Each structure stands twice: as C-alpha cells, then as structure tokens.
Amino acid sequence: MGTHVCRKQIVRWMWRWSVCPVAVSRGYMPFCSTQQKPHQANPSPISQVTHRPGNQLTLCSLLKMGFSETQAKEMHEGATKSRGKHVHSVLTALLLLGLNPSSILKIMQKCPEVYSLKGADLQQRIDHLRKMGLVEGSLQRMISRYPKVMLLPVKRVNMVSRLLREKCLFTIHQATDILRDSPEVLEQDLSKLEYKFQYAYFRMGVRQPEMVKAKLFRLSLSELRCRHCFLEQRGLYQTPDKKGQTLILNPPLKDILCVSEETYLVQVAMADADEFHVFRKLMAREQEEEGREDEYSSDEELEEDKDDDEDDDGLHRRKRHWNTGYKKDRK
C-alpha cells in the first residue's frame, strides 16, 4: 500500500516539473512549464512573456484548450502583441459558448481588439444577447461573422434594438433576426438606419417581413437606391399606391438585394453592365449635389439662428416657425 502511494507521489512530482516541447524552427525548445528552471540563464523573450506575472496564457494552456501547435503559436503571438491581461478568460468564454479553436482563431484574426477584452465584460455581453433571443447557433454565427459585436457596450445594442422596434415597428422576433443576420447595424448611425427603413417602406412600398427576409440592412443606402431607381427608370418597378396596388408586378425585394450585381442585371434588370455603371455614376453625382445642398441649407439655418439670437423682439424666429410648421403659437 505504501509503495503504491509513493509511486503516485513520484508521478505527480515528475508531472509538476515536466515541460511541454513545441516545435520551432530549430529543433525543440521548452516554451512553457509549471516552474522555471532555477539556473536558467538569459531566458528567451517568449519565455519571459509566458511566465510574466498576471498573464496566465501559455502555449501549454492553449494546447490543452484544443488548439494545434500552429494555432497555439499564432494565438500566443497575437496575445503578446496586444498585451491583453485577460486573454485566457476570454478564450475560455468563447470555448464555453461552443466555438471551436479554428473559429476562435479566425475571430481573433478578424478583430484583434478582442484580445484586450475582459472575460467578465465579454460574458456579460454574451448573456445580454441571449436574453434578447439570440439562442445557441444564432449567437455563434453572429459572433463569427461580425466579431466587433463583442466590443459594443450593452447600451448601444439596446439603442439599436429599441429603434428597430419603436421607430421601424419591427416585432421583437424580427428585430432579433435583423441583429443576427445583419449585425453591422449595431455600428451604423441611427438616423441613417431609420432613413434606410423609411426609404424601403414609403418609397418602395415594402413591409417589415419582406425587409427581414431580404436582409435589407446588409446593403448600403446608396446601393439600395441605385438598384431600385434603375429598375424604376426601366419601368420594372412601381411604388404602390395607398391601397398597396401597382399596375405592374414588382420583383421581390430579396431578388433585388440578395443577389450579385451580375445576377441582378441578367435576371431582374435585364440590362448590360455598362448601362448600369453609367447610371450608378449619375446617381453618385446626384447624391453629392444633394449633400452640398443640405450642407448649404444647414449653414443658412445657423446664420438665421444667429440673427434671431441678436434680435430682441424675436420677430424673425416666429416667422421661421410659422413657415416650417413647428412651434406654432397656441390659440
């Protein structure tokens, strides 16, 4: 019995002092161990980083997480460059989420800022997305496709979700589908996001379910306008009337947006690429002129506000309010 216990103690002692060899360009070098050798002279920079106090990420720990030797070295190099102090907890949270090492490495390559996250902050954001209805599978696809979502504070996610539900009148389920399929909306300007919805709703006569199905918010507003107006000019699209009726059969929104430009031209617009490119340039020039006009109008309004502030009787301010319809005098 005593011999058996003695053998177990010896095995534990040998394991404690064992090293994990990882292939490098010149033979094998012990990159990580549970304790440093007492007489090690001039340790390599990688060894210093591996055993730096507060940094728990080692090549051995990466291998134990399931990363291959190549993946572990690349991950360790990225963590070293970012100087992240909580990389181990971040990787643990991503593994617990169900992402495999290959997917995690791709996420880190797309968005190196994730290295600098705190594990507790990441877990809080993941839990919040779950509460919003992003269940397992959807959440993993969302993070893999758009890793920046892990950097956004909870407040920003709530603002976008509230705009989709209250201003654009999407249901809770539809808003969740938009965040899952088009997470880029979380970083877009809220006013531009709302305007894109209004363009599709009022100008094109498209309703919310069709917008979600066509992944409307993946496409930029300029590309949306260009494809829609090109069809309209060719007599292939018509804005519905108040009753939602048209004289022609409009193509579904998904056939306009969810296809490549080549497929769009051949199957929907039935036009050649040169014609569409000329039209795109004209649209871009028109939008540029509209932008200059808006900027000029804004400057005029600022000048009017300045004059109004200097005017004691407020006559110009009242006149401007009457013209715009805002802040009318009460009866």
mmCIF file of C-alpha atoms in Angstrom:
data_model
loop_
_atom_site.group_PDB
_atom_site.id
_atom_site.type_symbol
_atom_site.label_atom_id
_atom_site.label_comp_id
_atom_site.label_asym_id
_atom_site.label_seq_id
_atom_site.Cartn_x
_atom_site.Cartn_y
_atom_site.Cartn_z
ATOM 1 C CA MET A 1 0.000 0.000 0.000
ATOM 2 C CA GLY A 2 2.831 2.375 0.951
ATOM 3 C CA THR A 3 4.675 1.552 -2.298
ATOM 4 C CA HIS A 4 1.579 2.445 -4.340
ATOM 5 C CA VAL A 5 1.247 5.836 -2.611
ATOM 6 C CA CYS A 6 4.950 6.503 -3.093
ATOM 7 C CA ARG A 7 4.661 5.800 -6.847
ATOM 8 C CA LYS A 8 1.743 8.228 -7.156
ATOM 9 C CA GLN A 9 3.717 10.954 -5.412
ATOM 10 C CA ILE A 10 6.675 10.411 -7.735
ATOM 11 C CA VAL A 11 4.415 10.597 -10.802
ATOM 12 C CA ARG A 12 2.878 13.837 -9.527
ATOM 13 C CA TRP A 13 6.332 15.291 -8.858
ATOM 14 C CA MET A 14 7.528 14.368 -12.366
ATOM 15 C CA TRP A 15 4.385 15.887 -13.920
ATOM 16 C CA ARG A 16 4.841 19.110 -11.953
ATOM 17 C CA TRP A 17 8.335 19.548 -13.343
ATOM 18 C CA SER A 18 7.588 18.329 -16.843
ATOM 19 C CA VAL A 19 7.835 20.682 -19.814
ATOM 20 C CA CYS A 20 5.796 20.920 -22.964
ATOM 21 C CA PRO A 21 8.034 20.858 -26.073
ATOM 22 C CA VAL A 22 6.659 22.764 -29.044
ATOM 23 C CA ALA A 23 8.335 22.528 -32.423
ATOM 24 C CA VAL A 24 10.131 25.652 -33.524
ATOM 25 C CA SER A 25 12.264 26.441 -36.473
ATOM 26 C CA ARG A 26 15.401 24.998 -34.833
ATOM 27 C CA GLY A 27 14.695 21.771 -33.052
ATOM 28 C CA TYR A 28 12.621 21.785 -29.835
ATOM 29 C CA MET A 29 12.580 24.376 -27.102
ATOM 30 C CA PRO A 30 10.668 24.213 -23.786
ATOM 31 C CA PHE A 31 8.303 27.197 -24.148
ATOM 32 C CA CYS A 32 6.273 26.596 -21.019
ATOM 33 C CA SER A 33 6.466 24.715 -17.754
ATOM 34 C CA THR A 34 4.831 24.855 -14.375
ATOM 35 C CA GLN A 35 8.053 26.189 -12.838
ATOM 36 C CA GLN A 36 11.132 27.798 -14.329
ATOM 37 C CA LYS A 37 14.446 26.041 -14.061
ATOM 38 C CA PRO A 38 16.407 27.613 -11.194
ATOM 39 C CA HIS A 39 19.656 28.018 -13.166
ATOM 40 C CA GLN A 40 18.182 29.189 -16.497
ATOM 41 C CA ALA A 41 20.386 31.941 -17.926
ATOM 42 C CA ASN A 42 19.225 34.627 -20.362
ATOM 43 C CA PRO A 43 15.673 33.335 -20.898
ATOM 44 C CA SER A 44 14.152 33.928 -24.329
ATOM 45 C CA PRO A 45 11.617 36.769 -24.809
ATOM 46 C CA ILE A 46 8.838 34.218 -25.405
ATOM 47 C CA SER A 47 9.675 32.504 -22.124
ATOM 48 C CA GLN A 48 9.588 35.842 -20.321
ATOM 49 C CA VAL A 49 6.142 36.611 -21.732
ATOM 50 C CA THR A 50 4.891 33.133 -20.913
ATOM 51 C CA HIS A 51 5.838 33.423 -17.237
ATOM 52 C CA ARG A 52 5.060 37.109 -16.806
ATOM 53 C CA PRO A 53 3.035 37.634 -13.618
ATOM 54 C CA GLY A 54 -0.655 38.233 -14.338
ATOM 55 C CA ASN A 55 -0.528 36.662 -17.802
ATOM 56 C CA GLN A 56 -1.948 33.154 -17.471
ATOM 57 C CA LEU A 57 -1.895 32.339 -21.190
ATOM 58 C CA THR A 58 0.826 29.836 -22.117
ATOM 59 C CA LEU A 59 1.425 27.632 -25.093
ATOM 60 C CA CYS A 60 0.691 24.619 -22.902
ATOM 61 C CA SER A 61 -2.676 26.034 -21.854
ATOM 62 C CA LEU A 62 -3.554 26.733 -25.494
ATOM 63 C CA LEU A 63 -2.695 23.161 -26.441
ATOM 64 C CA LYS A 64 -4.851 21.860 -23.607
ATOM 65 C CA MET A 65 -7.741 24.000 -24.890
ATOM 66 C CA GLY A 66 -7.584 22.107 -28.188
ATOM 67 C CA PHE A 67 -5.506 24.415 -30.371
ATOM 68 C CA SER A 68 -2.976 22.786 -32.664
ATOM 69 C CA GLU A 69 0.699 23.708 -32.319
ATOM 70 C CA THR A 70 0.482 26.131 -35.252
ATOM 71 C CA GLN A 71 -2.735 27.694 -33.956
ATOM 72 C CA ALA A 72 -1.316 27.937 -30.418
ATOM 73 C CA LYS A 73 1.789 29.785 -31.605
ATOM 74 C CA GLU A 74 -0.279 32.200 -33.703
ATOM 75 C CA MET A 75 -2.724 32.799 -30.860
ATOM 76 C CA HIS A 76 0.116 33.318 -28.372
ATOM 77 C CA GLU A 77 1.822 35.767 -30.734
ATOM 78 C CA GLY A 78 -1.380 37.788 -31.110
ATOM 79 C CA ALA A 79 -1.901 37.861 -27.352
ATOM 80 C CA THR A 80 1.681 39.011 -26.835
ATOM 81 C CA LYS A 81 1.328 41.870 -29.337
ATOM 82 C CA SER A 82 -1.967 43.027 -27.822
ATOM 83 C CA ARG A 83 -0.612 42.791 -24.266
ATOM 84 C CA GLY A 84 -4.010 41.555 -23.147
ATOM 85 C CA LYS A 85 -4.148 40.597 -19.490
ATOM 86 C CA HIS A 86 -7.344 38.539 -19.640
ATOM 87 C CA VAL A 87 -6.893 36.524 -22.845
ATOM 88 C CA HIS A 88 -7.187 33.214 -21.021
ATOM 89 C CA SER A 89 -10.614 34.100 -19.604
ATOM 90 C CA VAL A 90 -11.757 35.455 -22.994
ATOM 91 C CA LEU A 91 -10.788 32.225 -24.765
ATOM 92 C CA THR A 92 -12.468 30.200 -22.035
ATOM 93 C CA ALA A 93 -15.726 32.165 -22.515
ATOM 94 C CA LEU A 94 -15.607 31.602 -26.297
ATOM 95 C CA LEU A 95 -14.969 27.877 -25.849
ATOM 96 C CA LEU A 96 -17.861 27.615 -23.388
ATOM 97 C CA LEU A 97 -20.015 29.357 -25.982
ATOM 98 C CA GLY A 98 -19.430 26.377 -28.269
ATOM 99 C CA LEU A 99 -16.919 27.838 -30.705
ATOM 100 C CA ASN A 100 -14.114 25.520 -31.798
ATOM 101 C CA PRO A 101 -10.425 26.587 -31.761
ATOM 102 C CA SER A 102 -10.353 27.142 -35.531
ATOM 103 C CA SER A 103 -13.341 29.522 -35.365
ATOM 104 C CA ILE A 104 -11.842 31.359 -32.387
ATOM 105 C CA LEU A 105 -8.566 31.907 -34.234
ATOM 106 C CA LYS A 106 -10.465 33.353 -37.232
ATOM 107 C CA ILE A 107 -12.352 35.668 -34.877
ATOM 108 C CA MET A 108 -9.089 36.925 -33.391
ATOM 109 C CA GLN A 109 -7.639 37.463 -36.866
ATOM 110 C CA LYS A 110 -10.673 39.483 -37.957
ATOM 111 C CA CYS A 111 -10.833 41.536 -34.769
ATOM 112 C CA PRO A 112 -7.570 41.618 -32.735
ATOM 113 C CA GLU A 113 -9.217 44.054 -30.303
ATOM 114 C CA VAL A 114 -10.903 41.033 -28.705
ATOM 115 C CA TYR A 115 -7.542 40.175 -27.109
ATOM 116 C CA SER A 116 -7.859 43.285 -24.932
ATOM 117 C CA LEU A 117 -11.311 42.421 -23.572
ATOM 118 C CA LYS A 118 -12.015 41.366 -20.023
ATOM 119 C CA GLY A 119 -13.576 37.956 -19.649
ATOM 120 C CA ALA A 120 -16.271 39.306 -17.307
ATOM 121 C CA ASP A 121 -17.278 42.052 -19.789
ATOM 122 C CA LEU A 122 -17.427 39.551 -22.650
ATOM 123 C CA GLN A 123 -19.584 37.154 -20.648
ATOM 124 C CA GLN A 124 -21.949 39.992 -19.700
ATOM 125 C CA ARG A 125 -22.441 40.933 -23.362
ATOM 126 C CA ILE A 126 -22.970 37.312 -24.380
ATOM 127 C CA ASP A 127 -25.582 36.856 -21.633
ATOM 128 C CA HIS A 128 -27.356 40.053 -22.758
ATOM 129 C CA LEU A 129 -27.537 38.853 -26.372
ATOM 130 C CA ARG A 130 -29.017 35.582 -25.134
ATOM 131 C CA LYS A 131 -31.705 37.494 -23.232
ATOM 132 C CA MET A 132 -32.575 39.315 -26.465
ATOM 133 C CA GLY A 133 -33.448 35.991 -28.085
ATOM 134 C CA LEU A 134 -30.187 35.032 -29.783
ATOM 135 C CA VAL A 135 -30.146 31.351 -28.902
ATOM 136 C CA GLU A 136 -27.337 28.838 -29.397
ATOM 137 C CA GLY A 137 -26.331 28.571 -33.022
ATOM 138 C CA SER A 138 -27.574 32.050 -33.943
ATOM 139 C CA LEU A 139 -25.257 33.650 -31.399
ATOM 140 C CA GLN A 140 -22.231 31.712 -32.628
ATOM 141 C CA ARG A 141 -22.924 32.625 -36.268
ATOM 142 C CA MET A 142 -23.380 36.264 -35.330
ATOM 143 C CA ILE A 143 -20.067 36.469 -33.452
ATOM 144 C CA SER A 144 -18.177 34.515 -36.121
ATOM 145 C CA ARG A 145 -19.475 36.767 -38.890
ATOM 146 C CA TYR A 146 -19.105 40.051 -37.026
ATOM 147 C CA PRO A 147 -16.710 39.774 -34.035
ATOM 148 C CA LYS A 148 -16.975 43.521 -33.330
ATOM 149 C CA VAL A 149 -20.298 42.804 -31.636
ATOM 150 C CA MET A 150 -18.274 41.626 -28.634
ATOM 151 C CA LEU A 151 -16.735 45.090 -28.299
ATOM 152 C CA LEU A 152 -20.002 47.026 -28.254
ATOM 153 C CA PRO A 153 -21.465 48.014 -24.873
ATOM 154 C CA VAL A 154 -24.888 46.745 -23.849
ATOM 155 C CA LYS A 155 -26.294 50.288 -24.040
ATOM 156 C CA ARG A 156 -25.514 50.549 -27.765
ATOM 157 C CA VAL A 157 -27.177 47.211 -28.531
ATOM 158 C CA ASN A 158 -30.276 48.309 -26.626
ATOM 159 C CA MET A 159 -30.440 51.622 -28.536
ATOM 160 C CA VAL A 160 -30.421 49.885 -31.933
ATOM 161 C CA SER A 161 -32.917 47.253 -30.814
ATOM 162 C CA ARG A 162 -35.246 49.958 -29.466
ATOM 163 C CA LEU A 163 -35.055 51.919 -32.728
ATOM 164 C CA LEU A 164 -35.945 48.841 -34.777
ATOM 165 C CA ARG A 165 -38.932 48.073 -32.550
ATOM 166 C CA GLU A 166 -40.260 51.556 -31.771
ATOM 167 C CA LYS A 167 -39.357 53.667 -34.817
ATOM 168 C CA CYS A 168 -39.390 50.993 -37.526
ATOM 169 C CA LEU A 169 -42.163 48.901 -35.915
ATOM 170 C CA PHE A 170 -40.440 45.538 -36.246
ATOM 171 C CA THR A 171 -41.595 42.844 -33.851
ATOM 172 C CA ILE A 172 -39.215 41.591 -31.167
ATOM 173 C CA HIS A 173 -38.596 38.425 -33.178
ATOM 174 C CA GLN A 174 -37.955 40.413 -36.380
ATOM 175 C CA ALA A 175 -35.542 42.771 -34.593
ATOM 176 C CA THR A 176 -33.636 39.752 -33.259
ATOM 177 C CA ASP A 177 -33.416 38.273 -36.770
ATOM 178 C CA ILE A 178 -32.019 41.577 -38.073
ATOM 179 C CA LEU A 179 -29.332 41.654 -35.378
ATOM 180 C CA ARG A 180 -28.442 38.030 -36.139
ATOM 181 C CA ASP A 181 -28.294 38.359 -39.948
ATOM 182 C CA SER A 182 -27.055 41.976 -40.177
ATOM 183 C CA PRO A 183 -25.059 42.748 -37.012
ATOM 184 C CA GLU A 184 -23.416 45.649 -38.868
ATOM 185 C CA VAL A 185 -26.474 47.737 -37.950
ATOM 186 C CA LEU A 186 -25.148 47.962 -34.385
ATOM 187 C CA GLU A 187 -22.427 50.366 -35.541
ATOM 188 C CA GLN A 188 -24.447 52.360 -38.068
ATOM 189 C CA ASP A 189 -25.688 55.882 -37.481
ATOM 190 C CA LEU A 190 -29.189 55.641 -36.026
ATOM 191 C CA SER A 191 -30.633 58.390 -38.218
ATOM 192 C CA LYS A 192 -29.264 56.761 -41.388
ATOM 193 C CA LEU A 193 -30.550 53.390 -40.220
ATOM 194 C CA GLU A 194 -34.033 54.813 -39.763
ATOM 195 C CA TYR A 195 -33.882 56.590 -43.136
ATOM 196 C CA LYS A 196 -32.986 53.332 -44.895
ATOM 197 C CA PHE A 197 -36.085 51.742 -43.386
ATOM 198 C CA GLN A 198 -38.245 54.725 -44.413
ATOM 199 C CA TYR A 199 -36.920 54.557 -47.976
ATOM 200 C CA ALA A 200 -37.837 50.896 -48.303
ATOM 201 C CA TYR A 201 -41.202 51.350 -46.559
ATOM 202 C CA PHE A 202 -42.518 54.557 -48.161
ATOM 203 C CA ARG A 203 -40.563 54.843 -51.406
ATOM 204 C CA MET A 204 -40.579 51.165 -52.382
ATOM 205 C CA GLY A 205 -43.724 50.077 -50.548
ATOM 206 C CA VAL A 206 -42.028 47.119 -48.817
ATOM 207 C CA ARG A 207 -43.308 45.854 -45.462
ATOM 208 C CA GLN A 208 -41.317 44.636 -42.456
ATOM 209 C CA PRO A 209 -41.498 40.837 -43.037
ATOM 210 C CA GLU A 210 -40.142 41.210 -46.570
ATOM 211 C CA MET A 211 -37.343 43.513 -45.332
ATOM 212 C CA VAL A 212 -36.211 40.891 -42.826
ATOM 213 C CA LYS A 213 -36.386 38.119 -45.420
ATOM 214 C CA ALA A 214 -34.334 40.155 -47.914
ATOM 215 C CA LYS A 215 -31.744 41.182 -45.272
ATOM 216 C CA LEU A 216 -32.322 44.827 -46.165
ATOM 217 C CA PHE A 217 -29.802 46.268 -43.708
ATOM 218 C CA ARG A 218 -26.835 44.427 -45.176
ATOM 219 C CA LEU A 219 -26.870 46.689 -48.215
ATOM 220 C CA SER A 220 -25.824 50.326 -48.106
ATOM 221 C CA LEU A 221 -28.444 53.009 -48.704
ATOM 222 C CA SER A 222 -26.681 54.219 -51.862
ATOM 223 C CA GLU A 223 -26.696 50.708 -53.368
ATOM 224 C CA LEU A 224 -30.348 50.238 -52.373
ATOM 225 C CA ARG A 225 -31.345 53.476 -54.084
ATOM 226 C CA CYS A 226 -29.249 52.702 -57.143
ATOM 227 C CA ARG A 227 -30.755 49.267 -57.764
ATOM 228 C CA HIS A 228 -34.289 50.443 -57.044
ATOM 229 C CA CYS A 229 -34.153 53.605 -59.176
ATOM 230 C CA PHE A 230 -32.535 51.732 -62.064
ATOM 231 C CA LEU A 231 -35.471 49.323 -62.147
ATOM 232 C CA GLU A 232 -37.897 52.208 -61.815
ATOM 233 C CA GLN A 233 -36.332 54.039 -64.749
ATOM 234 C CA ARG A 234 -36.632 50.920 -66.891
ATOM 235 C CA GLY A 235 -40.305 50.538 -65.981
ATOM 236 C CA LEU A 236 -39.720 47.379 -63.962
ATOM 237 C CA TYR A 237 -40.696 48.742 -60.536
ATOM 238 C CA GLN A 238 -43.552 50.928 -59.375
ATOM 239 C CA THR A 239 -44.279 52.453 -55.971
ATOM 240 C CA PRO A 240 -47.581 51.027 -54.670
ATOM 241 C CA ASP A 241 -50.490 53.381 -54.099
ATOM 242 C CA LYS A 242 -52.227 53.910 -50.758
ATOM 243 C CA LYS A 243 -54.010 50.591 -51.141
ATOM 244 C CA GLY A 244 -50.722 48.800 -51.883
ATOM 245 C CA GLN A 245 -51.603 48.184 -55.527
ATOM 246 C CA THR A 246 -49.424 48.580 -58.642
ATOM 247 C CA LEU A 247 -50.027 48.430 -62.371
ATOM 248 C CA ILE A 248 -47.080 46.063 -62.812
ATOM 249 C CA LEU A 249 -45.770 43.137 -60.793
ATOM 250 C CA ASN A 250 -42.773 44.332 -58.809
ATOM 251 C CA PRO A 251 -39.920 41.860 -58.285
ATOM 252 C CA PRO A 252 -39.498 40.656 -54.678
ATOM 253 C CA LEU A 253 -37.066 42.653 -52.586
ATOM 254 C CA LYS A 254 -34.858 39.596 -51.992
ATOM 255 C CA ASP A 255 -34.387 39.209 -55.760
ATOM 256 C CA ILE A 256 -33.155 42.803 -55.896
ATOM 257 C CA LEU A 257 -30.857 42.787 -52.863
ATOM 258 C CA CYS A 258 -29.787 39.207 -52.092
ATOM 259 C CA VAL A 259 -28.048 38.549 -55.410
ATOM 260 C CA SER A 260 -24.797 39.576 -57.019
ATOM 261 C CA GLU A 261 -24.705 42.508 -59.404
ATOM 262 C CA GLU A 262 -24.334 40.164 -62.371
ATOM 263 C CA THR A 263 -27.409 38.131 -61.376
ATOM 264 C CA TYR A 264 -29.348 41.327 -60.681
ATOM 265 C CA LEU A 265 -28.607 42.704 -64.168
ATOM 266 C CA VAL A 266 -29.348 39.452 -66.017
ATOM 267 C CA GLN A 267 -32.415 38.160 -64.161
ATOM 268 C CA VAL A 268 -34.054 41.296 -62.717
ATOM 269 C CA ALA A 269 -33.000 44.471 -64.565
ATOM 270 C CA MET A 270 -32.344 42.724 -67.907
ATOM 271 C CA ALA A 271 -29.638 45.257 -68.767
ATOM 272 C CA ASP A 272 -25.928 45.236 -69.526
ATOM 273 C CA ALA A 273 -23.232 46.212 -67.053
ATOM 274 C CA ASP A 274 -22.097 49.339 -68.931
ATOM 275 C CA GLU A 275 -25.553 50.875 -68.777
ATOM 276 C CA PHE A 276 -25.823 50.182 -65.049
ATOM 277 C CA HIS A 277 -22.365 51.608 -64.317
ATOM 278 C CA VAL A 278 -23.211 54.853 -66.147
ATOM 279 C CA PHE A 279 -26.425 55.097 -64.152
ATOM 280 C CA ARG A 280 -24.503 54.472 -60.910
ATOM 281 C CA LYS A 281 -22.141 57.381 -61.676
ATOM 282 C CA LEU A 282 -25.077 59.684 -62.366
ATOM 283 C CA MET A 283 -26.708 58.642 -59.089
ATOM 284 C CA ALA A 284 -23.480 59.262 -57.175
ATOM 285 C CA ARG A 285 -23.174 62.729 -58.689
ATOM 286 C CA GLU A 286 -26.791 63.496 -57.834
ATOM 287 C CA GLN A 287 -26.303 62.380 -54.222
ATOM 288 C CA GLU A 288 -23.159 64.506 -53.967
ATOM 289 C CA GLU A 289 -25.081 67.557 -55.143
ATOM 290 C CA GLU A 290 -27.863 66.797 -52.647
ATOM 291 C CA GLY A 291 -25.260 66.617 -49.895
ATOM 292 C CA ARG A 292 -23.890 70.030 -50.842
ATOM 293 C CA GLU A 293 -27.391 71.497 -50.873
ATOM 294 C CA ASP A 294 -28.109 70.042 -47.423
ATOM 295 C CA GLU A 295 -24.841 71.475 -46.117
ATOM 296 C CA TYR A 296 -25.692 74.891 -47.606
ATOM 297 C CA SER A 297 -29.170 74.776 -46.048
ATOM 298 C CA SER A 298 -27.665 73.902 -42.670
ATOM 299 C CA ASP A 299 -25.307 76.893 -42.900
ATOM 300 C CA GLU A 300 -28.245 79.178 -43.728
ATOM 301 C CA GLU A 301 -30.189 77.891 -40.716
ATOM 302 C CA LEU A 302 -27.205 78.542 -38.468
ATOM 303 C CA GLU A 303 -26.973 82.090 -39.759
ATOM 304 C CA GLU A 304 -30.688 82.592 -39.166
ATOM 305 C CA ASP A 305 -30.355 81.264 -35.627
ATOM 306 C CA LYS A 306 -27.511 83.683 -35.007
ATOM 307 C CA ASP A 307 -29.562 86.606 -36.315
ATOM 308 C CA ASP A 308 -32.524 85.515 -34.214
ATOM 309 C CA ASP A 309 -30.403 85.483 -31.076
ATOM 310 C CA GLU A 310 -29.327 89.057 -31.757
ATOM 311 C CA ASP A 311 -32.891 90.201 -32.466
ATOM 312 C CA ASP A 312 -34.616 91.381 -29.284
ATOM 313 C CA ASP A 313 -38.247 91.201 -30.370
ATOM 314 C CA GLY A 314 -37.920 87.623 -31.803
ATOM 315 C CA LEU A 315 -39.857 88.523 -34.956
ATOM 316 C CA HIS A 316 -37.611 86.515 -37.283
ATOM 317 C CA ARG A 317 -37.803 83.459 -35.044
ATOM 318 C CA ARG A 318 -41.577 83.488 -35.028
ATOM 319 C CA LYS A 319 -41.677 83.958 -38.793
ATOM 320 C CA ARG A 320 -39.373 80.993 -39.352
ATOM 321 C CA HIS A 321 -41.501 78.800 -37.072
ATOM 322 C CA TRP A 322 -44.628 79.760 -38.965
ATOM 323 C CA ASN A 323 -43.004 78.771 -42.261
ATOM 324 C CA THR A 324 -41.818 75.374 -41.066
ATOM 325 C CA GLY A 325 -44.900 74.458 -39.104
ATOM 326 C CA TYR A 326 -43.011 73.814 -35.883
ATOM 327 C CA LYS A 327 -43.631 75.501 -32.524
ATOM 328 C CA LYS A 328 -46.815 77.207 -33.659
ATOM 329 C CA ASP A 329 -48.404 79.737 -31.319
ATOM 330 C CA ARG A 330 -51.102 78.303 -29.143
ATOM 331 C CA LYS A 331 -54.605 79.618 -29.577
#
